[in-house]
Structure formats: C-alpha cells, structure tokens
PDB file of C-alpha atoms and ligand atoms in Angstrom:
ATOM      1  CA  UNK T  29     -79.337 117.330  79.457  1.00 51.00           C
ATOM      2  CA  UNK T  30     -76.716 117.294  81.903  1.00 58.00           C
ATOM      3  CA  UNK T  31     -77.134 115.272  84.998  1.00 61.00           C
ATOM      4  CA  UNK T  32     -78.401 117.244  88.165  1.00 64.00           C
ATOM      5  CA  UNK T  33     -76.225 116.338  91.214  1.00 69.00           C
ATOM      6  CA  UNK T  34     -78.100 118.517  93.733  1.00 74.00           C
ATOM      7  CA  UNK T  35     -81.585 119.597  94.521  1.00 85.00           C
ATOM      8  CA  UNK T  36     -83.170 123.107  93.125  1.00 89.00           C
ATOM      9  CA  UNK T  37     -82.347 124.998  96.186  1.00 91.00           C
ATOM     10  CA  UNK T  38     -78.559 124.020  95.969  1.00 92.00           C
ATOM     11  CA  UNK T  39     -78.709 124.805  92.122  1.00 92.00           C
ATOM     12  CA  UNK T  40     -80.463 128.059  92.894  1.00 94.00           C
ATOM     13  CA  UNK T  41     -77.682 128.980  95.141  1.00 94.00           C
ATOM     14  CA  UNK T  42     -75.069 128.006  92.574  1.00 94.00           C
ATOM     15  CA  UNK T  43     -76.754 129.894  90.084  1.00 93.00           C
ATOM     16  CA  UNK T  44     -76.866 133.144  92.205  1.00 94.00           C
ATOM     17  CA  UNK T  45     -73.220 132.830  93.297  1.00 95.00           C
ATOM     18  CA  UNK T  46     -72.265 132.444  89.835  1.00 95.00           C
ATOM     19  CA  UNK T  47     -73.626 136.002  89.099  1.00 94.00           C
ATOM     20  CA  UNK T  48     -71.019 137.504  91.330  1.00 94.00           C
ATOM     21  CA  UNK T  49     -67.980 139.355  89.456  1.00 91.00           C
ATOM     22  CA  UNK T  50     -64.969 137.017  89.278  1.00 91.00           C
ATOM     23  CA  UNK T  51     -66.967 133.871  89.896  1.00 90.00           C
ATOM     24  CA  UNK T  52     -67.607 131.438  87.047  1.00 89.00           C
ATOM     25  CA  UNK T  53     -69.877 128.264  87.159  1.00 89.00           C
ATOM     26  CA  UNK T  54     -67.120 126.232  88.449  1.00 93.00           C
ATOM     27  CA  UNK T  55     -66.038 128.411  91.290  1.00 95.00           C
ATOM     28  CA  UNK T  56     -69.660 129.076  92.049  1.00 95.00           C
ATOM     29  CA  UNK T  57     -69.947 125.356  92.735  1.00 94.00           C
ATOM     30  CA  UNK T  58     -66.938 125.177  94.902  1.00 95.00           C
ATOM     31  CA  UNK T  59     -68.087 128.412  96.814  1.00 95.00           C
ATOM     32  CA  UNK T  60     -71.529 126.910  97.340  1.00 95.00           C
ATOM     33  CA  UNK T  61     -70.037 123.557  98.579  1.00 95.00           C
ATOM     34  CA  UNK T  62     -67.823 125.506 100.933  1.00 96.00           C
ATOM     35  CA  UNK T  63     -70.656 127.474 102.311  1.00 96.00           C
ATOM     36  CA  UNK T  64     -72.765 124.404 102.882  1.00 95.00           C
ATOM     37  CA  UNK T  65     -69.920 122.585 104.628  1.00 96.00           C
ATOM     38  CA  UNK T  66     -69.343 125.610 106.888  1.00 96.00           C
ATOM     39  CA  UNK T  67     -72.876 126.271 107.487  1.00 94.00           C
ATOM     40  CA  UNK T  68     -72.740 127.552 110.873  1.00 95.00           C
ATOM     41  CA  UNK T  69     -69.460 129.130 110.728  1.00 96.00           C
ATOM     42  CA  UNK T  70     -69.588 131.167 107.484  1.00 96.00           C
ATOM     43  CA  UNK T  71     -73.088 130.710 105.885  1.00 96.00           C
ATOM     44  CA  UNK T  72     -75.190 131.870 108.687  1.00 96.00           C
ATOM     45  CA  UNK T  73     -73.233 135.045 109.412  1.00 97.00           C
ATOM     46  CA  UNK T  74     -73.009 135.655 105.684  1.00 96.00           C
ATOM     47  CA  UNK T  75     -76.699 135.379 105.289  1.00 96.00           C
ATOM     48  CA  UNK T  76     -77.151 137.661 108.269  1.00 96.00           C
ATOM     49  CA  UNK T  77     -74.640 140.205 106.894  1.00 94.00           C
ATOM     50  CA  UNK T  78     -76.440 140.303 103.683  1.00 95.00           C
ATOM     51  CA  UNK T  79     -79.779 140.926 105.342  1.00 95.00           C
ATOM     52  CA  UNK T  80     -78.355 143.820 107.291  1.00 92.00           C
ATOM     53  CA  UNK T  81     -76.864 145.184 104.243  1.00 91.00           C
ATOM     54  CA  UNK T  82     -80.446 145.029 102.436  1.00 93.00           C
ATOM     55  CA  UNK T  83     -81.979 146.672 105.398  1.00 94.00           C
ATOM     56  CA  UNK T  84     -79.386 149.433 106.127  1.00 94.00           C
ATOM     57  CA  UNK T  85     -77.321 150.286 103.371  1.00 94.00           C
ATOM     58  CA  UNK T  86     -78.255 153.461 101.448  1.00 95.00           C
ATOM     59  CA  UNK T  87     -76.593 155.661  98.781  1.00 96.00           C
ATOM     60  CA  UNK T  88     -75.268 158.959 100.316  1.00 97.00           C
ATOM     61  CA  UNK T  89     -77.590 161.780  99.203  1.00 96.00           C
ATOM     62  CA  UNK T  90     -74.357 164.184  98.946  1.00 96.00           C
ATOM     63  CA  UNK T  91     -71.661 162.127  97.456  1.00 97.00           C
ATOM     64  CA  UNK T  92     -73.095 159.035  96.167  1.00 96.00           C
ATOM     65  CA  UNK T  93     -71.094 156.671  98.471  1.00 97.00           C
ATOM     66  CA  UNK T  94     -72.860 153.730 100.035  1.00 95.00           C
ATOM     67  CA  UNK T  95     -73.037 153.468 103.765  1.00 95.00           C
ATOM     68  CA  UNK T  96     -75.356 152.513 106.599  1.00 93.00           C
ATOM     69  CA  UNK T  97     -75.765 156.180 107.511  1.00 93.00           C
ATOM     70  CA  UNK T  98     -77.036 158.937 105.154  1.00 95.00           C
ATOM     71  CA  UNK T  99     -75.104 161.505 104.725  1.00 96.00           C
ATOM     72  CA  UNK T 100     -72.212 158.928 104.784  1.00 96.00           C
ATOM     73  CA  UNK T 101     -69.220 158.691 107.181  1.00 95.00           C
ATOM     74  CA  UNK T 102     -67.074 160.459 104.796  1.00 95.00           C
ATOM     75  CA  UNK T 103     -69.449 163.430 104.337  1.00 95.00           C
ATOM     76  CA  UNK T 104     -70.222 163.919 108.002  1.00 96.00           C
ATOM     77  CA  UNK T 105     -66.566 163.473 109.089  1.00 96.00           C
ATOM     78  CA  UNK T 106     -65.736 166.976 110.319  1.00 94.00           C
ATOM     79  CA  UNK T 107     -61.864 166.271 110.238  1.00 95.00           C
ATOM     80  CA  UNK T 108     -61.829 166.234 106.562  1.00 96.00           C
ATOM     81  CA  UNK T 109     -60.937 169.179 104.185  1.00 95.00           C
ATOM     82  CA  UNK T 110     -64.228 170.731 102.972  1.00 93.00           C
ATOM     83  CA  UNK T 111     -62.458 172.716 100.347  1.00 96.00           C
ATOM     84  CA  UNK T 112     -61.546 169.798  98.188  1.00 97.00           C
ATOM     85  CA  UNK T 113     -63.845 167.194  96.215  1.00 97.00           C
ATOM     86  CA  UNK T 114     -62.438 164.094  94.595  1.00 98.00           C
ATOM     87  CA  UNK T 115     -64.527 162.995  91.788  1.00 98.00           C
ATOM     88  CA  UNK T 116     -64.438 159.326  91.099  1.00 97.00           C
ATOM     89  CA  UNK T 117     -66.486 157.156  88.550  1.00 97.00           C
ATOM     90  CA  UNK T 118     -67.322 154.480  91.104  1.00 97.00           C
ATOM     91  CA  UNK T 119     -67.802 153.584  94.796  1.00 97.00           C
ATOM     92  CA  UNK T 120     -64.957 151.174  94.289  1.00 96.00           C
ATOM     93  CA  UNK T 121     -62.499 153.902  93.289  1.00 96.00           C
ATOM     94  CA  UNK T 122     -63.495 155.814  96.477  1.00 96.00           C
ATOM     95  CA  UNK T 123     -62.952 152.923  98.484  1.00 95.00           C
ATOM     96  CA  UNK T 124     -59.489 152.432  96.754  1.00 95.00           C
ATOM     97  CA  UNK T 125     -58.369 155.828  97.488  1.00 95.00           C
ATOM     98  CA  UNK T 126     -59.480 155.522 101.162  1.00 95.00           C
ATOM     99  CA  UNK T 127     -57.432 152.201 101.314  1.00 94.00           C
ATOM    100  CA  UNK T 128     -54.452 154.133 100.082  1.00 94.00           C
ATOM    101  CA  UNK T 129     -55.067 157.052 102.665  1.00 92.00           C
ATOM    102  CA  UNK T 130     -54.437 159.186  99.605  1.00 88.00           C
ATOM    103  CA  UNK T 131     -56.203 162.324 100.675  1.00 93.00           C
ATOM    104  CA  UNK T 132     -58.362 163.501 103.499  1.00 94.00           C
ATOM    105  CA  UNK T 133     -60.899 165.154 101.338  1.00 96.00           C
ATOM    106  CA  UNK T 134     -64.580 164.671 100.525  1.00 96.00           C
ATOM    107  CA  UNK T 135     -65.740 162.695  97.362  1.00 98.00           C
ATOM    108  CA  UNK T 136     -68.229 162.752  94.473  1.00 98.00           C
ATOM    109  CA  UNK T 137     -69.132 159.484  92.951  1.00 98.00           C
ATOM    110  CA  UNK T 138     -70.360 160.218  89.229  1.00 97.00           C
ATOM    111  CA  UNK T 139     -71.785 156.612  88.951  1.00 96.00           C
ATOM    112  CA  UNK T 140     -69.739 155.688  85.764  1.00 96.00           C
ATOM    113  CA  UNK T 141     -67.993 157.384  83.021  1.00 96.00           C
ATOM    114  CA  UNK T 142     -69.641 158.957  79.727  1.00 95.00           C
ATOM    115  CA  UNK T 143     -69.496 156.176  77.041  1.00 93.00           C
ATOM    116  CA  UNK T 144     -71.513 156.696  73.989  1.00 88.00           C
ATOM    117  CA  UNK T 145     -71.031 153.048  72.901  1.00 89.00           C
ATOM    118  CA  UNK T 146     -72.667 151.906  75.928  1.00 90.00           C
ATOM    119  CA  UNK T 147     -75.310 154.638  75.885  1.00 92.00           C
ATOM    120  CA  UNK T 148     -74.150 156.294  79.074  1.00 93.00           C
ATOM    121  CA  UNK T 149     -74.779 160.021  78.691  1.00 94.00           C
ATOM    122  CA  UNK T 150     -74.474 163.116  80.924  1.00 93.00           C
ATOM    123  CA  UNK T 151     -77.953 162.662  82.502  1.00 94.00           C
ATOM    124  CA  UNK T 152     -77.013 159.057  83.506  1.00 95.00           C
ATOM    125  CA  UNK T 153     -74.361 160.439  85.787  1.00 96.00           C
ATOM    126  CA  UNK T 154     -74.389 162.872  88.801  1.00 96.00           C
ATOM    127  CA  UNK T 155     -72.792 165.653  86.857  1.00 96.00           C
ATOM    128  CA  UNK T 156     -75.501 168.155  87.615  1.00 95.00           C
ATOM    129  CA  UNK T 157     -75.135 167.569  91.558  1.00 96.00           C
ATOM    130  CA  UNK T 158     -71.197 167.865  91.238  1.00 97.00           C
ATOM    131  CA  UNK T 159     -71.487 171.483  89.408  1.00 97.00           C
ATOM    132  CA  UNK T 160     -73.777 172.354  92.282  1.00 96.00           C
ATOM    133  CA  UNK T 161     -71.467 171.327  94.925  1.00 96.00           C
ATOM    134  CA  UNK T 162     -68.514 172.978  93.115  1.00 97.00           C
ATOM    135  CA  UNK T 163     -70.413 176.427  93.397  1.00 96.00           C
ATOM    136  CA  UNK T 164     -70.375 176.057  97.294  1.00 95.00           C
ATOM    137  CA  UNK T 165     -68.081 178.934  98.355  1.00 95.00           C
ATOM    138  CA  UNK T 166     -66.152 176.590 100.873  1.00 95.00           C
ATOM    139  CA  UNK T 167     -64.907 174.327  97.879  1.00 96.00           C
ATOM    140  CA  UNK T 168     -61.792 175.576  96.082  1.00 97.00           C
ATOM    141  CA  UNK T 169     -60.557 172.406  94.348  1.00 97.00           C
ATOM    142  CA  UNK T 170     -62.186 169.732  92.345  1.00 97.00           C
ATOM    143  CA  UNK T 171     -59.867 166.756  91.746  1.00 97.00           C
ATOM    144  CA  UNK T 172     -60.724 164.535  88.911  1.00 97.00           C
ATOM    145  CA  UNK T 173     -59.605 161.008  90.002  1.00 97.00           C
ATOM    146  CA  UNK T 174     -61.005 159.164  86.919  1.00 96.00           C
ATOM    147  CA  UNK T 175     -59.737 156.193  84.811  1.00 94.00           C
ATOM    148  CA  UNK T 176     -56.924 156.894  82.587  1.00 91.00           C
ATOM    149  CA  UNK T 177     -59.031 155.295  79.771  1.00 91.00           C
ATOM    150  CA  UNK T 178     -60.604 157.124  76.684  1.00 91.00           C
ATOM    151  CA  UNK T 179     -64.016 157.282  78.548  1.00 94.00           C
ATOM    152  CA  UNK T 180     -62.461 158.398  81.822  1.00 94.00           C
ATOM    153  CA  UNK T 181     -60.573 161.124  80.202  1.00 93.00           C
ATOM    154  CA  UNK T 182     -63.565 162.145  77.895  1.00 94.00           C
ATOM    155  CA  UNK T 183     -65.801 162.502  81.058  1.00 96.00           C
ATOM    156  CA  UNK T 184     -62.877 164.549  82.701  1.00 96.00           C
ATOM    157  CA  UNK T 185     -62.813 167.141  79.782  1.00 96.00           C
ATOM    158  CA  UNK T 186     -66.704 167.149  79.746  1.00 96.00           C
ATOM    159  CA  UNK T 187     -66.637 167.945  83.590  1.00 96.00           C
ATOM    160  CA  UNK T 188     -64.047 170.517  83.452  1.00 96.00           C
ATOM    161  CA  UNK T 189     -65.995 172.457  80.663  1.00 95.00           C
ATOM    162  CA  UNK T 190     -69.027 172.583  83.060  1.00 95.00           C
ATOM    163  CA  UNK T 191     -66.986 173.758  86.082  1.00 95.00           C
ATOM    164  CA  UNK T 192     -65.862 176.641  84.142  1.00 92.00           C
ATOM    165  CA  UNK T 193     -67.954 179.304  85.934  1.00 91.00           C
ATOM    166  CA  UNK T 194     -67.474 177.776  89.433  1.00 93.00           C
ATOM    167  CA  UNK T 195     -64.764 179.457  91.586  1.00 92.00           C
ATOM    168  CA  UNK T 196     -62.567 176.356  91.825  1.00 96.00           C
ATOM    169  CA  UNK T 197     -59.242 174.938  90.610  1.00 96.00           C
ATOM    170  CA  UNK T 198     -59.731 171.800  88.707  1.00 97.00           C
ATOM    171  CA  UNK T 199     -56.957 169.200  88.766  1.00 96.00           C
ATOM    172  CA  UNK T 200     -56.490 165.713  87.788  1.00 94.00           C
ATOM    173  CA  UNK T 201     -54.507 162.797  88.666  1.00 93.00           C
ATOM    174  CA  UNK T 202     -50.996 162.507  87.310  1.00 91.00           C
ATOM    175  CA  UNK T 203     -50.358 160.060  84.506  1.00 90.00           C
ATOM    176  CA  UNK T 204     -47.096 158.391  84.340  1.00 90.00           C
ATOM    177  CA  UNK T 205     -44.693 155.834  85.702  1.00 91.00           C
ATOM    178  CA  UNK T 206     -46.301 153.439  88.323  1.00 90.00           C
ATOM    179  CA  UNK T 207     -44.409 153.168  91.745  1.00 90.00           C
ATOM    180  CA  UNK T 208     -42.072 150.470  91.401  1.00 92.00           C
ATOM    181  CA  UNK T 209     -42.197 150.481  87.689  1.00 89.00           C
ATOM    182  CA  UNK T 210     -39.435 149.979  85.179  1.00 92.00           C
ATOM    183  CA  UNK T 211     -39.180 152.084  82.073  1.00 93.00           C
ATOM    184  CA  UNK T 212     -38.414 149.330  79.584  1.00 94.00           C
ATOM    185  CA  UNK T 213     -41.404 147.595  80.397  1.00 93.00           C
ATOM    186  CA  UNK T 214     -43.874 150.597  79.889  1.00 92.00           C
ATOM    187  CA  UNK T 215     -46.040 151.164  76.841  1.00 92.00           C
ATOM    188  CA  UNK T 216     -45.135 154.158  74.788  1.00 92.00           C
ATOM    189  CA  UNK T 217     -48.466 156.006  75.690  1.00 89.00           C
ATOM    190  CA  UNK T 218     -47.573 155.884  79.468  1.00 92.00           C
ATOM    191  CA  UNK T 219     -43.858 156.963  78.817  1.00 93.00           C
ATOM    192  CA  UNK T 220     -44.893 159.934  76.665  1.00 93.00           C
ATOM    193  CA  UNK T 221     -47.673 160.914  79.416  1.00 90.00           C
ATOM    194  CA  UNK T 222     -44.784 160.560  82.141  1.00 92.00           C
ATOM    195  CA  UNK T 223     -42.582 162.977  80.202  1.00 94.00           C
ATOM    196  CA  UNK T 224     -45.205 165.365  79.699  1.00 91.00           C
ATOM    197  CA  UNK T 225     -46.249 165.392  83.301  1.00 89.00           C
ATOM    198  CA  UNK T 226     -42.618 165.608  84.648  1.00 91.00           C
ATOM    199  CA  UNK T 227     -42.336 167.503  87.781  1.00 88.00           C
ATOM    200  CA  UNK T 228     -39.453 169.785  89.534  1.00 91.00           C
ATOM    201  CA  UNK T 229     -37.070 167.312  91.500  1.00 89.00           C
TER     202      UNK T 229
HETATM  203 ZN1   ZN D  12     -71.474 161.111 101.431  1.00 67.02          ZN
END
C-alpha cells in the first residue's frame, strides 16, 4: 500500500480534481496543493463560484445551451437573426462558435452525435425538438455545424433526412484547408474535400 501523505479530506479533494478532464492524478495533486496554498485568494472564490453554478445553472429549454437564465441569453437576444439555427453536438461547440464571433444566429445543441458503437441513438439526442423548431415559419436555414468525423457526418445525414418536410435550407460547414494551413502537410482526405468544396474566387 502506498504511503499516505495527507489526511482523508485532502485525499478526497485530490481524487475529485483528478476527475476533471485533462487532469491526471499528478496534476490533480499539484492543483490541490495550489488551492490549499491560495485558500483565501483562489479556493474560497472557486468554492463560491461552484456553489452558485450548482444553484443557478440550467439547461435552456429551447436550445440546450447552459446558462443562469432559462431561456438562455442567446435565445432571448432579440438582435440575433431568428431565421437561422446552428446545430451543434455539444455546448462546448456553441461556445467555440460564439468565441469566434462566427455567426449571429440561434443554436440547437443535440447533446452528442449518433454513435452505434457507444450506444447513442436518435432518442438520446434532441433531434425531435430540432425538427419541431425547423417547422417554425420564421426559420429559413438550418446550419449543421457538426464534427468532420464519421459520427458527426452520419448524424448530419440523419438530421438532413428528417428535415426534408420542413421549409428550410439545410447547410453544413465547409470542409477543407484550415486558415494558415499548408497544403503539403494536409492529409489526403482533407485535400480531396477541399477540392470538392472549392468556391468561386
Ligand atoms: Zn437557448
């Protein structure tokens, strides 16, 4: 049995920190030590922020974003274009698009992508709610901003089929050369997709 250097309370803190994405046991130990050393400056405000998050954060009943108000800030923002809905797999993708100031539209979070291997089927995602939203007369375009992976693309095809009856244009993100990318370093799949998705100059 390994020697225990700290009491159970500290060990528990380390174990919980180690569950965070990107943190292994070693970095969890360092993070715990950092928090303990900066008890007043970092740990107490962090604990308060976590408690506030537990008390106030909700999943938006319209789009699936997470926020302290429901419907969320994005859904209630009247300056946003109501005619386009950007479909993303995860809230992290929504936040990434917002960080990029990519589009001033509304969103729909599916809650993942279809993945038979992981047992994720259509009923596990918010696809029905998306189809319902797409039938709203004010919606003209559904933008599928899903990962360029097999699961992401099969989900995009599945959703597109279901949107057949809605009076909307269905679009997807372009696939191809990343900004700042050098052709010689790209894989063949990306290069072929870039050629297929070429646009007028
Ligand atoms: Zn929302």
